[in-house]
XYZ file of C-alpha atoms in Angstrom:
508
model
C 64.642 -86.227 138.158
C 65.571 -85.775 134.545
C 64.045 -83.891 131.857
C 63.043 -85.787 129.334
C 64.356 -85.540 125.853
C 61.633 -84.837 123.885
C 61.196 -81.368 125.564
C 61.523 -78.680 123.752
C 63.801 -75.844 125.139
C 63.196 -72.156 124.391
C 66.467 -70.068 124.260
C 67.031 -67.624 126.965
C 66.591 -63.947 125.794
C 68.141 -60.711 126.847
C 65.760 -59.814 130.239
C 65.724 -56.071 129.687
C 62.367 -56.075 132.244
C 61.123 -57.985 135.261
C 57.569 -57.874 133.594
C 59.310 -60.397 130.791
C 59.219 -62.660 133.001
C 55.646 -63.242 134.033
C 53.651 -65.173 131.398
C 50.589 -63.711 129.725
C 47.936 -64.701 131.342
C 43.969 -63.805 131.772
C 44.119 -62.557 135.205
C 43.981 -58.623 135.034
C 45.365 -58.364 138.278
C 48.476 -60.085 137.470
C 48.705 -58.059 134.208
C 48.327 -54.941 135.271
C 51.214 -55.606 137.955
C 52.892 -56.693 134.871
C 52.346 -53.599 133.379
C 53.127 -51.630 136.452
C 56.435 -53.062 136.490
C 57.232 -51.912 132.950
C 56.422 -49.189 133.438
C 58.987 -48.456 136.253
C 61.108 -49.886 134.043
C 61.028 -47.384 131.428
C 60.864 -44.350 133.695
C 64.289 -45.743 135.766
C 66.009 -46.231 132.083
C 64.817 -42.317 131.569
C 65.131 -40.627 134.803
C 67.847 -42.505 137.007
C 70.607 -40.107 138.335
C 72.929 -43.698 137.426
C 72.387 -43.374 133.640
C 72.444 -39.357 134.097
C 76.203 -39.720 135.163
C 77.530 -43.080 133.353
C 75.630 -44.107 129.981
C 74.208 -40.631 129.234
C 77.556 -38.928 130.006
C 78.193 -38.683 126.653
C 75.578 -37.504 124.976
C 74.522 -34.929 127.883
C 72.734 -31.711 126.279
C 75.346 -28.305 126.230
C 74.929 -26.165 129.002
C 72.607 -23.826 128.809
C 73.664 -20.109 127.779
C 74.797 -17.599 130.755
C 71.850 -14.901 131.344
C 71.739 -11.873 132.491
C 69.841 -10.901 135.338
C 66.684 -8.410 134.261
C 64.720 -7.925 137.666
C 63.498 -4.344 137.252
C 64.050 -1.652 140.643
C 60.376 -1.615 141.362
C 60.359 -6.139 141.814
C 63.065 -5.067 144.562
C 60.871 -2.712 147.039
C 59.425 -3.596 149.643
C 55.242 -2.756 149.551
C 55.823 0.283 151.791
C 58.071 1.845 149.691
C 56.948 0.971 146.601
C 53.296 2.497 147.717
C 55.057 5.841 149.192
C 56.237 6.720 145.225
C 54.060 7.851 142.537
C 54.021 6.181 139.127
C 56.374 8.665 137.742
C 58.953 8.376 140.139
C 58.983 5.054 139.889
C 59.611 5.042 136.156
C 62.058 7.996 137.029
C 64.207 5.487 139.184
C 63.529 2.510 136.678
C 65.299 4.522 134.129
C 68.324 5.431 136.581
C 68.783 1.880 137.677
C 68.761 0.720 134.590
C 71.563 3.175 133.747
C 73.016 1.628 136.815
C 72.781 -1.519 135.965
C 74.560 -1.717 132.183
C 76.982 -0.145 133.685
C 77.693 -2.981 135.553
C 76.909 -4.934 132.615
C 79.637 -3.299 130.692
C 82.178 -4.150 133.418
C 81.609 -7.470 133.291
C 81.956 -7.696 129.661
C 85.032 -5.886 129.075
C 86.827 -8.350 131.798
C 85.249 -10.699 130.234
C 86.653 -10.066 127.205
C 90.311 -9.494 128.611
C 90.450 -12.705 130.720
C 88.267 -15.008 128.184
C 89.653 -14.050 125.144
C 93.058 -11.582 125.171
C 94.688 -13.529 127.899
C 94.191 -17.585 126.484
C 95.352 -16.309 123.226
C 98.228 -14.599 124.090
C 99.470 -17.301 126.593
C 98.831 -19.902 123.835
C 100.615 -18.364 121.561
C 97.343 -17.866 119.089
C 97.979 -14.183 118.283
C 101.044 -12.160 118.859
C 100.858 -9.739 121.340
C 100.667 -6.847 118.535
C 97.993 -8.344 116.491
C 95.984 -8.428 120.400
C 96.915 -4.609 120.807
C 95.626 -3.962 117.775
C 92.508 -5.976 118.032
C 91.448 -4.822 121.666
C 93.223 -1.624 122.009
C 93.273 -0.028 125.336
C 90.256 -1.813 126.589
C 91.531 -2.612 130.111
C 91.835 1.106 130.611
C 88.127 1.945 130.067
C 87.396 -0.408 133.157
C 88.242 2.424 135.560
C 86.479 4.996 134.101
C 82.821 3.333 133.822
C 83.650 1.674 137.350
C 84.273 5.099 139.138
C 80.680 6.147 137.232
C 79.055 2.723 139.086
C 80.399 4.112 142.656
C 79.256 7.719 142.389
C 75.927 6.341 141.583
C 76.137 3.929 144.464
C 76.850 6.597 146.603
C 73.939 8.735 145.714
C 71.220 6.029 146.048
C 69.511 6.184 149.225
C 68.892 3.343 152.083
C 65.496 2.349 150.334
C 67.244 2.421 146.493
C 65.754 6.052 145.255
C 68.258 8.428 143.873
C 67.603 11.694 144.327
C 69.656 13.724 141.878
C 71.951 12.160 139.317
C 72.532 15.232 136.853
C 75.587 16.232 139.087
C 77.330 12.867 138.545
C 76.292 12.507 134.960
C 77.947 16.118 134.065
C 81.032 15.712 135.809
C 81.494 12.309 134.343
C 80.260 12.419 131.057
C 83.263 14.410 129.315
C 85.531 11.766 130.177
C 83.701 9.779 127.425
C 86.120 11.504 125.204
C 88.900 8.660 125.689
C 86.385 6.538 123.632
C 88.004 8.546 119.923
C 91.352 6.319 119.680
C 89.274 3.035 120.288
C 86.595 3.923 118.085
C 88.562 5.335 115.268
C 90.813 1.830 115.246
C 87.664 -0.141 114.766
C 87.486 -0.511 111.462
C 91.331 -1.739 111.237
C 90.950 -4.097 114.041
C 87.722 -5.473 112.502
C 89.699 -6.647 109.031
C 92.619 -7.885 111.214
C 90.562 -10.470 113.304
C 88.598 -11.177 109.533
C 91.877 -11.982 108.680
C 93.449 -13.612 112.006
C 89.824 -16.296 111.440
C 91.199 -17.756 108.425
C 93.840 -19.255 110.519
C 92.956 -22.748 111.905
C 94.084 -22.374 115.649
C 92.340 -19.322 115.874
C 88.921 -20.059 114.404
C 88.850 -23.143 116.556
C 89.631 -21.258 119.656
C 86.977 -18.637 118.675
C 84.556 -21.417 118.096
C 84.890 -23.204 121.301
C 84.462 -19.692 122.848
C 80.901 -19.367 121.576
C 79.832 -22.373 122.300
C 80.701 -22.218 126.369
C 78.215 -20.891 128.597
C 79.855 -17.216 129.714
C 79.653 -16.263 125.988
C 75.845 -15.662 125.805
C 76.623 -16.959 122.225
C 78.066 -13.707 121.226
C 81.359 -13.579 119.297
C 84.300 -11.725 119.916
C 84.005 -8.753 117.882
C 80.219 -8.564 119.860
C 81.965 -8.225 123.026
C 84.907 -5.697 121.243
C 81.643 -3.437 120.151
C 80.103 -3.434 123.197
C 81.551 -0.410 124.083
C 80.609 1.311 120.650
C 77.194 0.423 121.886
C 76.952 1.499 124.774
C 77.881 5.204 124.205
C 74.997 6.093 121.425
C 73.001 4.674 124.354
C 73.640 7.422 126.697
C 71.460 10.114 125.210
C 68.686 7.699 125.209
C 68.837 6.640 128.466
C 69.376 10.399 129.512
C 65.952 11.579 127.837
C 64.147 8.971 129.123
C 64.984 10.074 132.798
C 64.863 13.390 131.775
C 60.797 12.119 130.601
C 59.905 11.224 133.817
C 61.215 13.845 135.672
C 58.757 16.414 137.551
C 59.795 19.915 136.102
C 59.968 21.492 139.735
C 62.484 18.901 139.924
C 66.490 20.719 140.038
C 67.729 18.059 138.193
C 65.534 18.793 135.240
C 68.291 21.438 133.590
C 70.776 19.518 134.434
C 69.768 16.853 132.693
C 69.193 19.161 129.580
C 72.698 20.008 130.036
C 74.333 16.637 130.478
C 72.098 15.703 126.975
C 74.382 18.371 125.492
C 77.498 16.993 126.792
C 77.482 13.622 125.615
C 75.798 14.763 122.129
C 78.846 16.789 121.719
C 81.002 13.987 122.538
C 79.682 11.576 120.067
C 80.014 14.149 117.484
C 83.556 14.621 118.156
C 83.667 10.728 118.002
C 81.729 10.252 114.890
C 84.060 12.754 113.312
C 87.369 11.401 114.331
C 86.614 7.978 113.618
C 85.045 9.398 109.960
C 88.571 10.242 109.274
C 89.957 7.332 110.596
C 87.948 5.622 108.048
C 88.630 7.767 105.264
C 92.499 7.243 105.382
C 91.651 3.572 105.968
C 90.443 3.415 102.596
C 92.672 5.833 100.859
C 95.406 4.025 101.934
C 93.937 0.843 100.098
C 93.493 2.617 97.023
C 95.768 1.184 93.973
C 96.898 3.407 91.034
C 96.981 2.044 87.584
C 98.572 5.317 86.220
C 100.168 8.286 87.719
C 97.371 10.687 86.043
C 94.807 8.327 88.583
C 96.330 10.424 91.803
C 94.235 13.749 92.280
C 95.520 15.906 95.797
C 91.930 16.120 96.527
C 91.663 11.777 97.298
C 94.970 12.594 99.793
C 93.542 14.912 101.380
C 90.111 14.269 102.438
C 89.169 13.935 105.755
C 85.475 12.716 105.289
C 84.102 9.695 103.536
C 80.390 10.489 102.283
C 79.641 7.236 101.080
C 80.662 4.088 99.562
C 79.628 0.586 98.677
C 79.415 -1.735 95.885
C 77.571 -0.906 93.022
C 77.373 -2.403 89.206
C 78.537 -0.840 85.578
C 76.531 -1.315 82.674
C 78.231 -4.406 81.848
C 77.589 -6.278 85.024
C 80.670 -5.657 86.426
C 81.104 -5.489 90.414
C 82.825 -1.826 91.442
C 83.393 -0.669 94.421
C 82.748 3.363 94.631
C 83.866 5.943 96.984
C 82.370 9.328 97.552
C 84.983 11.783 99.280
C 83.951 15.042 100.334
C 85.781 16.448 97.736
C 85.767 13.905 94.951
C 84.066 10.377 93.314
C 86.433 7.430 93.006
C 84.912 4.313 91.311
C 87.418 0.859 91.863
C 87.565 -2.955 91.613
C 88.115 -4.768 94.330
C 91.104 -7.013 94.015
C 93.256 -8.962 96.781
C 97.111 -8.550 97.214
C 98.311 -10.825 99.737
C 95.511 -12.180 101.073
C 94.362 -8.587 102.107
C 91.826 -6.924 100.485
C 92.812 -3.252 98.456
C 90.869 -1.005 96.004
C 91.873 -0.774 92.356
C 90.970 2.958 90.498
C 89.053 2.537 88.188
C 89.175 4.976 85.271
C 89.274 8.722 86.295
C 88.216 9.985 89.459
C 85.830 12.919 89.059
C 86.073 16.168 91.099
C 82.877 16.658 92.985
C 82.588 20.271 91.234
C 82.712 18.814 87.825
C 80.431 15.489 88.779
C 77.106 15.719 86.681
C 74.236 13.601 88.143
C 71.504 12.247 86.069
C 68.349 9.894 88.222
C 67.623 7.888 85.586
C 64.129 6.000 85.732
C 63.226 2.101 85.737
C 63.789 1.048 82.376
C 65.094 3.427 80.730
C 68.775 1.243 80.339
C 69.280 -1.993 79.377
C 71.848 -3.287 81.382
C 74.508 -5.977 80.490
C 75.494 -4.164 76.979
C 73.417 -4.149 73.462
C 75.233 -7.426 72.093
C 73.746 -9.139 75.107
C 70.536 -7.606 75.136
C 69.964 -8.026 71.429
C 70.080 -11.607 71.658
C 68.791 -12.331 75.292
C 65.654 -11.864 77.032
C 67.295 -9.065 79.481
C 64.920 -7.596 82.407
C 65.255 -3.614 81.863
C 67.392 -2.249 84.541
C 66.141 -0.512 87.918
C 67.484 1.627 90.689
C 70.211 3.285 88.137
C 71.492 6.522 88.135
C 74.552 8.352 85.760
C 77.575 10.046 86.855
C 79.708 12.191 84.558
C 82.012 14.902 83.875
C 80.561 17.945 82.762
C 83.286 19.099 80.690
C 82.983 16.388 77.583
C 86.721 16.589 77.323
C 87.254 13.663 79.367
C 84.726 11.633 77.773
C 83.916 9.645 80.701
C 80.295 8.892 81.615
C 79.274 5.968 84.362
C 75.838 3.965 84.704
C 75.659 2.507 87.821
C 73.231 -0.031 89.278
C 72.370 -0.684 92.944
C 70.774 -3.132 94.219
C 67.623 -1.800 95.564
C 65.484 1.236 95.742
C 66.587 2.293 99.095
C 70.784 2.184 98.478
C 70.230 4.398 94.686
C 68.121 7.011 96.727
C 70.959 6.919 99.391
C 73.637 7.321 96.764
C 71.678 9.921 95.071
C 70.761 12.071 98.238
C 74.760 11.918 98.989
C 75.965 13.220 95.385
C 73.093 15.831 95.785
C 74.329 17.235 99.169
C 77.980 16.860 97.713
C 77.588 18.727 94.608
C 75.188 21.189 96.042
C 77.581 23.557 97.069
C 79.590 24.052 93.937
C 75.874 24.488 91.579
C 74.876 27.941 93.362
C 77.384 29.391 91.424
C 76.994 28.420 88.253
C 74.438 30.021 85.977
C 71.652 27.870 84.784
C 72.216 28.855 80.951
C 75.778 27.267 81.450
C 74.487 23.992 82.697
C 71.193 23.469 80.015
C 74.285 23.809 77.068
C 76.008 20.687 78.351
C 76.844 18.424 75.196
C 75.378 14.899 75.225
C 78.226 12.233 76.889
C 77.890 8.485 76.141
C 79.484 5.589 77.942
C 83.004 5.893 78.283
C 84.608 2.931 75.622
C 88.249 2.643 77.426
C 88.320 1.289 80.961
C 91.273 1.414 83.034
C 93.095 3.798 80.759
C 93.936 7.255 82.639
C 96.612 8.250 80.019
C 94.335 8.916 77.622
C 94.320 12.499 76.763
C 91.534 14.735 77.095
C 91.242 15.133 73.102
C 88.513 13.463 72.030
C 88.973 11.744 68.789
C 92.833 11.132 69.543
C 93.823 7.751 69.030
C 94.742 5.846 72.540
C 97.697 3.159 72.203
C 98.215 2.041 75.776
C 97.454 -1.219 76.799
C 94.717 -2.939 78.571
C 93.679 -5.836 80.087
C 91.242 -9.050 78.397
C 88.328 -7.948 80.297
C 88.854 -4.410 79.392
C 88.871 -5.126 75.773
C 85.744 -7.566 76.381
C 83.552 -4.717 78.393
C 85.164 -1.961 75.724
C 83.476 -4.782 72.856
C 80.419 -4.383 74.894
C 80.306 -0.899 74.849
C 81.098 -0.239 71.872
C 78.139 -1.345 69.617
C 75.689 -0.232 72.236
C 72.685 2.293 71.793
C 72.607 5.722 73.312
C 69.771 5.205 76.084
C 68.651 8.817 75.237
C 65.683 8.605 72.647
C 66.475 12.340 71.375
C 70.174 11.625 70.144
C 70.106 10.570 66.717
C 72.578 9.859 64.037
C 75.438 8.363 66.579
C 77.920 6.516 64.340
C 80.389 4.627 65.579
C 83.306 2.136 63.944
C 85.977 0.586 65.133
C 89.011 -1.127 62.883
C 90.465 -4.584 63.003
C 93.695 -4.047 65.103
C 91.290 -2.930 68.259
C 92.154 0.995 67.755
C 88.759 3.183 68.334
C 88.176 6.168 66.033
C 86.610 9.326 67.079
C 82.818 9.736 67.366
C 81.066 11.713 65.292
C 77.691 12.955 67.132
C 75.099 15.067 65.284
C 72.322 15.766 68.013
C 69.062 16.664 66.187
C 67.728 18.300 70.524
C 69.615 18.875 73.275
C 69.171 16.596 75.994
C 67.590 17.576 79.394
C 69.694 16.521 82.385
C 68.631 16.292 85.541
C 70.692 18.330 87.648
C 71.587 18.938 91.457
């Protein structure tokens, strides 16, 4: 039989379900089974382990993170045991396992760190084997020492996984957490190498394929290079809180006072090596403009105070440094593609440093040109720092950026300068002249005659911030007749002051 010719025929369409196939029709029956079919349909396209491994291949979610395991001792006893101890043992032996337990923890990591991270990059040729040494440091040689810490403690837990006395262990072992002062002191250096190392392609995509696999927790390498760092300002916390729970009949109860001791004293012998570390860090990025910049006192400190980035009363950026002995103020500039500290004017001797808190407000910031013809916010969280001998004529008005870094910076200069006031008698310090802003930047040469003309050279900006300066108003409301001019070829004259009060300062 033929079909005849008139017929029309219907194009056949892509069958992506069985249910297609049946017609609509008016018997439920047949369209729920219809229905039913679909609906396999769409749950095989979702859920089949064939699409799992071919077609969704490719866009497969990550794997998820690696996690640590966190079961706590007492989810480990059996019901006998764990009914046998009294609530305060059991939080005594929660806090030892858990000591027990990052221990481990920190094993893991610093292989982890060796075999995921020192090893491919050295074998690939990423880093050089002394930028590695420099950036891990003697790592591998830590291993030991926390592992023989994991065995003694292994040793002194009992069949049913109490531990009777662990202030023994911990006071024998904890001095050798002295080997921790040439890794921790290198930090800082090793940090700005691998800063530096990132801008490189090869290693920033190495680094970033790191974090994204599993057995990186999605830490970063410097997180797994600090883990140590971490882990030591941990002891004394996890030594109080098993000295907490710990009966005082008990004999490891002075012990444990004891051992608190030990590794206090060895974090302060830390903390103070690696503060010096850091201070020659810095000092050795420091960058002289003139020979009369260098004071013996920046050489030979041996304890950085404070530092950070604060603002002038122009705006400008600075980076300032308070050594125990002496304030540097700088600019941070780049010289190779490494990052070094410019001095910036005179440095000023902590026993000459005058401190003034000054109050919200009371300075407009950004210079008088600017503030004359702007709609300037009155500057907060200022403070002054000066010379108290006017002979220098240098006076700085510095801006940080909240509440909470000016109070730090003023606490510091307070317990800095502290010393050195005792000795000088009050009457001396109310007779300090009035100092204004400084007018030269950058010049150190400039005698300490004020009223000499200066004639060496400075840079654009300096001349733009010394145009600033120079036709701004003294922020104190009790100095009067201030007159200052300033001729055509750029060459400042002297000042002439004539101070109608004398100006409290607020001294520390």
């Amino acid at each position: 039989l033929q079909e005849p010719s008139t017929k029309r025929v219907r194009p056949l369409a892509r069958v992506t379900s069985l249910a297609n196939l049946i017609s609509p029709v008016r018997n439920g029956a047949v369209r729920r089974f219809g229905q039913t079919i679909q609906s396999f349909a769409l749950r095989s396209d979702s859920k089949s382990p064939g699409c799992a491994q071919k077609s969704c291949s490719r866009s497969a979610a990550p794997t998820p993170p690696k996690r640590r395991n966190s079961v706590l001792w007492s989810e480990m006893l059996d019901v006998n045991t764990k009914e046998s101890l009294s609530t305060k043992e059991i939080k005594r032996q929660e806090a030892i396992y858990e000591m027990s337990r990052g221990e481990q923890d920190l094993i893991e990591d610093l292989k982890l760190a060796r075999k995921a991270y020192h090893d491919p990059m050295l074998k690939l040729s990423i880093m050089s084997e002394e930028e590695l040494t420099h950036i891990f440091g003697d790592l591998d040689s830590y291993i030991p020492l926390h592992e023989d810490l994991l065995a003694s403690l292994g040793e002194a837990t009992k069949p049913d996984g109490t531990v009777e006395q662990i202030g023994p262990i911990l006071v024998k072992w904890l001095p050798r957490l002295h080997a921790y002062k040439g890794y921790c002191s290198n930090q800082l250096a090793a940090k700005a190498l691998l800063d530096q190392k990132k801008q490189d392609r090869r290693v920033q995509d190495f680094l970033q394929r790191c974090l994204e696999s599993p057995f990186s927790r999605k830490l970063d390498l410097w997180s797994f290079l600090d883990i140590p760092r971490s882990r030591l300002v941990k002891y004394p916390l996890l030594l109080k809180e098993i000295l907490r729970h710990t009966p005082k009949d008990h004999p490891d109860i002075h012990i444990l006072e004891e051992a608190i001791s030990i590794i206090q004293g060895v974090l302060s012998d830390i903390n103070l090596k690696k503060g010096e570390s850091e201070c020659q860090y810095y000092i050795d990025k420091l960058e002289y403009l003139d020979e009369k910049q260098k004071d013996p006192r920046i050489e030979g400190s041996k304890a950085l105070l404070c530092h950070g980035e604060l603002k002038n009363k122009n705006g400008h950026k600075l980076y300032v440094f308070l050594f125990q002995d002496i304030l540097v103020l700088t600019r941070p500039v780049t010289r190779n593609e490494r990052q070094a500290f410019q001095v910036y004017r005179q440095p000023i001797p902590v026993q000459e440093l005058l401190l003034e808190d000054l109050q919200d407000g009371d300075v407009k910031m950004g210079g008088s040109f600017r503030g004359a013809f702007g709609n300037s916010d009155k500057a907060k969280n200022i403070f002054r720092v000066r010379f108290q001998d006017p002979s220098p004529g240098q006076s700085h008005t510095l801006q940080a950026n909240d509440v909470f870094h000016k109070q730090q910076w003023v606490n510091c200069i307070r317990s800095a300068i502290a010393p050195f006031r005792r000795n000088v008698p009050a009457s001396e310090l109310k007779e300090l002249p009035e100092l204004s802003e400084e007018l030269e930047e950058n010049n150190p040469s400039v005698p300490n005659v004020p009223g000499q003309k200066r004639r060496s050279g400075i840079s654009q900006m300096e001349l733009d911030e010394s145009a600033a300066e120079c036709g701004s108003v003294l922020d104190s409301e009790e100095a009067k007749g201030v007159k200052s001019h300033r001729t055509s070829s750029g060459h400042r004259k002297s000042r002439e002051k004539q101070l109608s009060g004398k100006r409290k300062e607020t001294l520390v």
